[in-house]
């Protein structure tokens, strides 16, 4: 780096102050990359713990971790790019080890001293070319940029028939241990990772466990030939392969281990779906501890009628029906979701407000969420420090529509897939944006606050 370049970089960094909301995996990553470049960072965390959703009984009141929670993706491909999990650790660490990992990451990169615990953000508003943060205790401050990294698994999304069920009802968000369901007839709704974890967890103590799968699902084995299935797929699949070929590979491998999905009461998907796997789920089907039923048609009292015409009576329902993104500290026009559509440029940038960024609003299809955060944090850092220039709002919305078209073409249209992210497609989008960014003229600061224009 030349002296002129060094002076330019130092000038760009000098005086930059950034607020990060949330001390989970995304917030820690954002802070780490900014601190490495000399930016002043303040991380605001509601509770007293580092680790977000990986903290069991987190005192921030928003943690969904249950006692048996483990990573669903292999530690090796989940970890931050430059900070691996301990080599002598398990392939799929539990929530305790993930929490320890995140705490050690924060210590290693000097993030911990920059975290303000017990700090609930109640307002984020534009202030000219800067942003003002307000806290519940009346404190706050002004910043050059704000990064929202508060997660998307804190506000449960409930089924519309919730009030019609008169038995015991809870969302997977509040589930912790199986013992309260001993001897009961339990219906688990959904086939997401939490739902299959919980069904496998409780079925050893219940009178009966039924899992309702509204949509087609491929329950892939967690391990193949003594290694994680993702490694096997990495050897067999190629980027140039069309999706039908990849789907066939996955169906064949699954059939070898689990048989056909239809023999267990499921439907094999013909489009892309979010991966589902569990080391013991299908064994419980073999042992008749879990049975599958299709989607729910209606609920009356404790009786649930399914779309196949059958009905059963249940003592309890556990709804693994996902979450709603709720950011109450943002005014409605600043929130990133319109219905179930994510209105952000490359999942990060508010298209009409410079300096407001979002991290971690995704569910990675076939990979680890934590690893993807490095990609977002590096890009945000480049934007904040002026290394890269954003396109105007019209161009951003064109790219956003391109991604929406990709999602509509490849994934089901249900709310569950609003935050689905294909890592190959997304990284290609980021790489293309970086190439184009250097060709753009500088952004004028004479336009309306936070709105882009070019000169």
Coordinates of C-alpha atoms in Angstrom, one line a residue:
X1 CA 0.0 0.0 0.0
X2 CA 1.4 3.4 -1.0
X3 CA 1.7 6.3 1.4
X4 CA -1.1 8.2 -0.4
X5 CA -3.4 5.1 -0.3
X6 CA -2.6 4.7 3.4
X7 CA -3.5 8.4 4.1
X8 CA -6.7 8.1 2.1
X9 CA -7.8 4.9 4.0
X10 CA -7.0 6.5 7.3
X11 CA -8.9 9.7 6.4
X12 CA -11.9 7.6 5.4
X13 CA -11.8 5.6 8.7
X14 CA -11.1 8.6 11.0
X15 CA -14.2 9.6 12.9
X16 CA -16.5 6.8 11.6
X17 CA -18.8 5.6 14.3
X18 CA -21.1 2.6 13.8
X19 CA -23.8 1.1 16.0
X20 CA -24.5 -2.7 15.8
X21 CA -27.7 -4.0 17.2
X22 CA -27.4 -7.5 18.7
X23 CA -24.5 -9.5 20.1
X24 CA -25.3 -12.8 18.3
X25 CA -23.3 -14.4 15.5
X26 CA -24.1 -11.6 13.0
X27 CA -23.5 -8.7 15.3
X28 CA -20.2 -10.1 16.5
X29 CA -19.0 -10.6 12.9
X30 CA -20.0 -7.1 11.8
X31 CA -18.2 -5.6 14.8
X32 CA -15.1 -7.7 14.3
X33 CA -14.6 -6.6 10.6
X34 CA -15.2 -3.0 11.4
X35 CA -12.9 -2.9 14.4
X36 CA -10.2 -4.5 12.2
X37 CA -10.3 -1.4 10.0
X38 CA -10.2 1.1 12.8
X39 CA -13.9 2.0 13.0
X40 CA -15.4 3.0 16.3
X41 CA -18.1 0.4 17.1
X42 CA -20.7 0.1 19.8
X43 CA -22.7 -3.1 20.0
X44 CA -26.0 -3.0 21.8
X45 CA -27.3 -6.2 23.4
X46 CA -30.6 -6.4 25.3
X47 CA -29.5 -9.2 27.6
X48 CA -26.3 -10.0 29.5
X49 CA -24.9 -12.7 27.2
X50 CA -22.9 -13.1 24.0
X51 CA -24.3 -15.6 21.5
X52 CA -27.9 -14.7 20.7
X53 CA -30.1 -17.7 19.9
X54 CA -27.3 -20.1 20.9
X55 CA -27.6 -19.2 24.6
X56 CA -29.9 -21.6 26.5
X57 CA -32.4 -19.6 28.6
X58 CA -31.0 -16.3 27.3
X59 CA -32.0 -13.5 29.7
X60 CA -32.8 -11.3 26.7
X61 CA -36.1 -13.2 26.6
X62 CA -35.9 -14.0 22.9
X63 CA -33.8 -17.2 22.8
X64 CA -35.3 -20.3 21.2
X65 CA -32.6 -22.8 22.2
X66 CA -33.8 -26.1 23.6
X67 CA -31.7 -28.5 25.7
X68 CA -30.9 -30.9 22.8
X69 CA -30.1 -28.2 20.2
X70 CA -27.1 -28.9 18.0
X71 CA -25.8 -27.3 14.8
X72 CA -27.5 -28.8 11.7
X73 CA -24.5 -28.1 9.5
X74 CA -21.0 -29.5 10.1
X75 CA -18.8 -27.3 12.3
X76 CA -16.1 -27.2 9.6
X77 CA -18.3 -25.4 7.1
X78 CA -20.3 -23.4 9.6
X79 CA -17.5 -21.6 11.3
X80 CA -16.4 -18.0 10.5
X81 CA -13.9 -18.1 7.6
X82 CA -10.8 -17.3 9.7
X83 CA -11.8 -18.8 13.1
X84 CA -12.5 -22.5 13.0
X85 CA -14.2 -24.5 15.7
X86 CA -11.7 -26.5 17.9
X87 CA -10.2 -29.4 15.9
X88 CA -10.9 -31.9 18.7
X89 CA -14.6 -30.9 18.9
X90 CA -17.6 -32.7 17.6
X91 CA -18.8 -32.6 14.0
X92 CA -22.1 -31.1 15.1
X93 CA -21.6 -29.1 18.3
X94 CA -24.4 -28.5 20.8
X95 CA -25.6 -25.0 21.8
X96 CA -23.2 -24.9 24.8
X97 CA -20.2 -25.4 22.5
X98 CA -21.5 -22.9 19.9
X99 CA -22.0 -20.3 22.7
X100 CA -18.4 -20.9 23.9
X101 CA -17.2 -20.6 20.3
X102 CA -18.9 -17.2 19.9
X103 CA -17.7 -15.9 23.2
X104 CA -14.1 -16.9 22.3
X105 CA -14.5 -15.3 18.9
X106 CA -15.6 -12.0 20.6
X107 CA -12.6 -12.2 22.9
X108 CA -10.1 -13.1 20.2
X109 CA -11.0 -10.2 18.0
X110 CA -11.5 -7.6 20.7
X111 CA -15.3 -7.3 20.3
X112 CA -16.3 -7.9 23.9
X113 CA -15.1 -4.5 25.4
X114 CA -17.3 -2.8 22.8
X115 CA -20.5 -4.5 23.8
X116 CA -23.0 -2.6 25.9
X117 CA -25.2 -5.2 27.7
X118 CA -28.7 -4.5 29.1
X119 CA -29.2 -2.0 26.3
X120 CA -32.5 -2.2 24.6
X121 CA -32.7 -0.1 21.4
X122 CA -36.1 1.6 21.1
X123 CA -35.6 3.9 18.2
X124 CA -33.4 4.3 15.0
X125 CA -34.0 7.4 12.9
X126 CA -32.2 9.3 10.2
X127 CA -30.5 12.5 11.3
X128 CA -29.3 14.3 8.2
X129 CA -26.6 12.1 6.8
X130 CA -26.2 10.2 10.1
X131 CA -28.4 8.1 12.4
X132 CA -29.7 8.6 15.9
X133 CA -30.1 5.7 18.3
X134 CA -32.4 5.8 21.3
X135 CA -32.3 3.3 24.2
X136 CA -35.0 2.4 26.7
X137 CA -33.0 3.9 29.5
X138 CA -33.0 7.3 27.7
X139 CA -29.4 7.0 26.5
X140 CA -28.3 6.7 22.9
X141 CA -26.1 8.5 20.4
X142 CA -25.5 9.5 16.8
X143 CA -23.8 7.3 14.3
X144 CA -22.5 7.3 10.7
X145 CA -24.2 4.0 10.1
X146 CA -26.4 1.4 11.9
X147 CA -26.2 -2.4 11.4
X148 CA -29.3 -4.3 12.5
X149 CA -28.1 -7.8 13.5
X150 CA -30.8 -8.7 16.0
X151 CA -31.9 -12.0 14.3
X152 CA -35.1 -13.3 12.9
X153 CA -36.0 -16.1 15.4
X154 CA -37.5 -14.2 18.3
X155 CA -41.1 -13.6 17.4
X156 CA -43.1 -16.8 16.9
X157 CA -45.4 -17.1 13.9
X158 CA -48.6 -19.0 15.0
X159 CA -51.0 -21.0 12.9
X160 CA -54.4 -19.4 12.3
X161 CA -56.2 -22.2 14.1
X162 CA -54.3 -21.7 17.3
X163 CA -57.3 -20.4 19.3
X164 CA -59.5 -23.3 18.1
X165 CA -57.2 -25.9 19.9
X166 CA -58.3 -26.3 23.5
X167 CA -55.5 -28.6 24.6
X168 CA -52.0 -27.5 25.6
X169 CA -50.4 -25.4 22.9
X170 CA -46.9 -23.9 22.5
X171 CA -44.6 -22.7 19.8
X172 CA -41.3 -24.4 19.3
X173 CA -39.7 -21.1 20.5
X174 CA -40.7 -21.9 24.1
X175 CA -39.9 -25.6 24.1
X176 CA -37.0 -26.7 26.2
X177 CA -37.2 -30.3 27.5
X178 CA -39.3 -33.4 26.7
X179 CA -40.4 -34.3 30.3
X180 CA -43.6 -32.1 30.4
X181 CA -45.0 -34.2 27.5
X182 CA -44.5 -37.6 29.2
X183 CA -47.5 -39.9 28.5
X184 CA -49.3 -37.4 26.3
X185 CA -50.5 -37.5 22.7
X186 CA -48.6 -34.8 20.9
X187 CA -48.8 -33.3 17.5
X188 CA -45.7 -31.5 16.2
X189 CA -46.6 -29.1 13.3
X190 CA -43.9 -28.5 10.6
X191 CA -40.8 -30.2 9.2
X192 CA -38.2 -27.5 9.8
X193 CA -35.1 -28.3 11.8
X194 CA -36.6 -27.3 15.2
X195 CA -39.8 -29.4 14.5
X196 CA -37.9 -32.6 13.7
X197 CA -35.5 -32.1 16.6
X198 CA -38.4 -31.7 19.0
X199 CA -40.4 -34.6 17.6
X200 CA -37.3 -36.8 18.0
X201 CA -36.7 -35.4 21.4
X202 CA -40.2 -36.0 22.9
X203 CA -41.2 -39.3 21.2
X204 CA -39.3 -41.4 23.7
X205 CA -41.6 -40.2 26.6
X206 CA -44.9 -39.5 24.9
X207 CA -47.8 -41.9 24.5
X208 CA -47.7 -41.0 20.8
X209 CA -46.0 -38.4 18.6
X210 CA -47.4 -37.3 15.2
X211 CA -45.7 -34.9 12.9
X212 CA -47.7 -32.9 10.4
X213 CA -46.0 -32.1 7.1
X214 CA -48.0 -29.7 5.0
X215 CA -45.4 -29.6 2.2
X216 CA -43.3 -32.2 0.4
X217 CA -40.0 -32.9 2.2
X218 CA -36.8 -34.9 1.6
X219 CA -35.4 -36.1 5.0
X220 CA -31.8 -36.6 4.1
X221 CA -29.4 -38.7 6.2
X222 CA -27.0 -36.7 8.4
X223 CA -24.1 -39.0 7.8
X224 CA -23.1 -41.2 4.8
X225 CA -20.1 -43.5 4.5
X226 CA -18.9 -42.3 7.9
X227 CA -18.8 -38.6 7.0
X228 CA -21.3 -35.7 6.9
X229 CA -23.6 -36.0 3.9
X230 CA -22.7 -32.5 2.8
X231 CA -19.1 -33.8 2.1
X232 CA -20.5 -36.6 -0.1
X233 CA -22.7 -34.1 -2.0
X234 CA -19.7 -31.8 -2.4
X235 CA -17.9 -34.7 -4.3
X236 CA -20.9 -35.7 -6.5
X237 CA -22.5 -32.3 -7.3
X238 CA -21.0 -29.7 -9.6
X239 CA -22.0 -26.0 -10.1
X240 CA -22.8 -26.6 -13.7
X241 CA -25.3 -29.3 -12.9
X242 CA -29.0 -28.3 -13.4
X243 CA -31.2 -28.7 -10.4
X244 CA -33.1 -31.8 -11.6
X245 CA -29.8 -33.6 -11.7
X246 CA -28.8 -32.5 -8.2
X247 CA -32.3 -33.4 -7.0
X248 CA -32.0 -36.9 -8.4
X249 CA -28.6 -37.4 -6.7
X250 CA -30.1 -36.4 -3.4
X251 CA -33.2 -38.6 -3.9
X252 CA -31.1 -41.6 -4.7
X253 CA -28.8 -41.2 -1.7
X254 CA -31.8 -40.7 0.6
X255 CA -33.7 -43.7 -0.8
X256 CA -30.6 -45.9 -0.2
X257 CA -30.6 -45.0 3.4
X258 CA -34.3 -44.1 4.3
X259 CA -36.3 -45.6 1.4
X260 CA -39.0 -43.6 -0.3
X261 CA -40.5 -40.7 1.6
X262 CA -44.0 -41.9 0.7
X263 CA -43.6 -45.1 2.7
X264 CA -43.3 -43.0 5.8
X265 CA -46.2 -40.8 5.1
X266 CA -44.4 -37.9 3.4
X267 CA -44.3 -36.6 -0.2
X268 CA -41.1 -36.4 -2.1
X269 CA -40.5 -32.8 -3.3
X270 CA -40.1 -31.9 -7.0
X271 CA -38.8 -28.4 -6.4
X272 CA -36.0 -27.1 -4.2
X273 CA -36.8 -27.3 -0.5
X274 CA -34.9 -26.2 2.6
X275 CA -32.8 -29.3 3.7
X276 CA -34.2 -31.4 6.5
X277 CA -32.1 -33.9 8.3
X278 CA -31.7 -35.5 11.7
X279 CA -29.5 -38.3 12.9
X280 CA -32.4 -40.3 14.6
X281 CA -35.7 -39.1 13.1
X282 CA -36.2 -41.9 10.6
X283 CA -35.1 -44.5 13.2
X284 CA -38.1 -43.3 15.3
X285 CA -40.4 -43.9 12.4
X286 CA -39.0 -47.5 12.1
X287 CA -39.6 -48.0 15.8
X288 CA -43.1 -46.6 15.4
X289 CA -42.5 -43.8 17.9
X290 CA -43.4 -41.1 15.3
X291 CA -46.0 -41.1 12.6
X292 CA -46.5 -38.6 9.8
X293 CA -49.7 -36.9 8.7
X294 CA -50.3 -34.3 6.0
X295 CA -51.4 -30.7 6.5
X296 CA -54.1 -29.6 8.9
X297 CA -57.6 -28.9 7.4
X298 CA -59.3 -27.8 10.6
X299 CA -59.2 -27.9 14.4
X300 CA -62.0 -28.2 16.9
X301 CA -61.3 -28.6 20.6
X302 CA -58.6 -31.2 20.9
X303 CA -59.6 -32.9 17.6
X304 CA -57.4 -32.2 14.5
X305 CA -58.6 -33.1 11.0
X306 CA -56.0 -33.5 8.3
X307 CA -56.3 -32.8 4.6
X308 CA -56.4 -36.6 3.9
X309 CA -59.8 -36.8 5.7
X310 CA -58.4 -38.5 8.8
X311 CA -58.7 -37.0 12.3
X312 CA -57.0 -37.5 15.7
X313 CA -57.3 -36.2 19.2
X314 CA -54.2 -34.7 20.9
X315 CA -53.4 -33.5 24.4
X316 CA -50.8 -31.1 23.2
X317 CA -49.6 -29.3 20.0
X318 CA -46.1 -27.9 19.4
X319 CA -46.1 -25.6 16.5
X320 CA -42.8 -25.4 14.5
X321 CA -44.4 -22.8 12.3
X322 CA -41.5 -20.4 12.0
X323 CA -41.0 -16.8 12.9
X324 CA -42.0 -13.2 12.0
X325 CA -39.3 -10.6 11.6
X326 CA -40.1 -7.9 14.1
X327 CA -38.0 -4.8 14.4
X328 CA -40.1 -2.5 16.6
X329 CA -37.3 0.1 16.9
X330 CA -37.6 0.9 13.2
X331 CA -40.3 3.0 11.7
X332 CA -42.5 1.0 9.3
X333 CA -41.0 2.6 6.2
X334 CA -37.5 1.4 7.3
X335 CA -38.4 -2.2 8.0
X336 CA -37.0 -4.7 5.5
X337 CA -40.0 -7.0 4.9
X338 CA -43.1 -6.2 3.0
X339 CA -45.4 -9.2 3.8
X340 CA -43.1 -12.1 3.2
X341 CA -40.9 -10.3 0.7
X342 CA -37.4 -9.1 1.7
X343 CA -37.0 -5.6 0.4
X344 CA -33.2 -5.2 0.7
X345 CA -30.5 -4.9 -1.9
X346 CA -28.4 -8.1 -1.7
X347 CA -30.1 -8.9 1.7
X348 CA -28.2 -6.0 3.3
X349 CA -28.9 -2.5 2.1
X350 CA -32.1 -0.5 2.5
X351 CA -32.6 0.8 -1.1
X352 CA -33.7 4.3 -0.1
X353 CA -31.7 4.9 3.0
X354 CA -27.9 5.1 3.0
X355 CA -26.2 4.0 6.2
X356 CA -28.8 1.5 7.4
X357 CA -27.7 -2.1 7.0
X358 CA -29.0 -5.5 7.9
X359 CA -27.1 -8.7 8.7
X360 CA -28.2 -12.3 9.0
X361 CA -31.7 -12.1 7.5
X362 CA -31.4 -15.4 5.8
X363 CA -31.7 -19.2 6.0
X364 CA -28.8 -20.7 4.0
X365 CA -29.9 -23.6 1.8
X366 CA -27.4 -26.4 2.3
X367 CA -24.8 -24.5 4.3
X368 CA -24.0 -22.8 7.6
X369 CA -25.5 -19.4 8.4
X370 CA -22.5 -18.2 10.4
X371 CA -20.1 -18.7 7.5
X372 CA -22.2 -16.5 5.2
X373 CA -22.0 -13.6 7.7
X374 CA -18.3 -13.0 6.9
X375 CA -19.4 -12.2 3.3
X376 CA -22.0 -9.7 4.4
X377 CA -19.8 -8.1 7.1
X378 CA -16.9 -7.5 4.7
X379 CA -19.2 -5.9 2.1
X380 CA -20.8 -3.6 4.7
X381 CA -17.3 -2.5 5.8
X382 CA -16.4 -1.6 2.3
X383 CA -19.5 0.4 1.9
X384 CA -19.2 2.3 5.2
X385 CA -15.6 3.2 4.5
X386 CA -16.2 4.2 0.9
X387 CA -14.2 1.5 -0.8
X388 CA -17.3 0.7 -2.9
X389 CA -20.1 2.7 -4.3
X390 CA -23.7 1.6 -4.4
X391 CA -26.0 1.8 -7.4
X392 CA -28.9 4.2 -7.5
X393 CA -32.3 3.0 -6.1
X394 CA -33.7 1.9 -9.4
X395 CA -30.7 -0.3 -10.2
X396 CA -30.9 -1.8 -6.7
X397 CA -34.5 -2.6 -7.1
X398 CA -33.8 -4.3 -10.4
X399 CA -31.2 -6.6 -8.7
X400 CA -33.7 -7.2 -5.9
X401 CA -36.3 -8.3 -8.4
X402 CA -33.8 -10.6 -10.0
X403 CA -33.3 -12.4 -6.7
X404 CA -37.0 -12.6 -6.1
X405 CA -37.4 -14.2 -9.6
X406 CA -34.7 -16.7 -8.7
X407 CA -36.5 -17.6 -5.4
X408 CA -39.9 -17.9 -7.2
X409 CA -38.4 -20.2 -9.8
X410 CA -36.5 -22.5 -7.5
X411 CA -38.4 -22.6 -4.2
X412 CA -42.0 -23.0 -3.0
X413 CA -43.9 -19.7 -2.4
X414 CA -44.7 -20.3 1.3
X415 CA -43.7 -17.8 4.0
X416 CA -41.0 -20.3 5.1
X417 CA -38.9 -19.5 2.1
X418 CA -39.0 -15.7 2.4
X419 CA -35.5 -15.7 3.8
X420 CA -34.1 -18.6 1.9
X421 CA -30.6 -18.0 0.5
X422 CA -28.8 -20.0 -2.1
X423 CA -25.1 -19.5 -1.2
X424 CA -23.8 -20.0 -4.8
X425 CA -26.3 -17.6 -6.3
X426 CA -25.8 -15.0 -3.5
X427 CA -22.0 -15.0 -3.7
X428 CA -22.2 -14.6 -7.4
X429 CA -24.4 -11.6 -7.0
X430 CA -21.9 -10.1 -4.4
X431 CA -19.0 -10.7 -6.7
X432 CA -20.8 -9.0 -9.7
X433 CA -21.7 -6.0 -7.5
X434 CA -18.1 -5.6 -6.4
X435 CA -16.9 -5.5 -10.0
X436 CA -19.5 -3.0 -11.0
X437 CA -19.1 -0.8 -7.9
X438 CA -15.7 0.5 -9.0
X439 CA -17.1 1.9 -12.3
X440 CA -19.7 4.1 -10.6
X441 CA -19.3 7.9 -10.1
X442 CA -19.1 9.2 -6.5
X443 CA -22.3 9.6 -4.6
X444 CA -23.4 13.2 -4.1
X445 CA -24.3 14.3 -0.6
X446 CA -26.6 17.0 -1.8
X447 CA -29.6 14.8 -2.2
X448 CA -32.3 14.2 0.4
X449 CA -31.0 12.6 3.6
X450 CA -30.0 9.0 3.0
X451 CA -31.2 8.9 -0.6
X452 CA -28.7 8.1 -3.3
X453 CA -27.9 10.2 -6.3
X454 CA -24.9 10.3 -8.7
X455 CA -23.0 13.2 -10.1

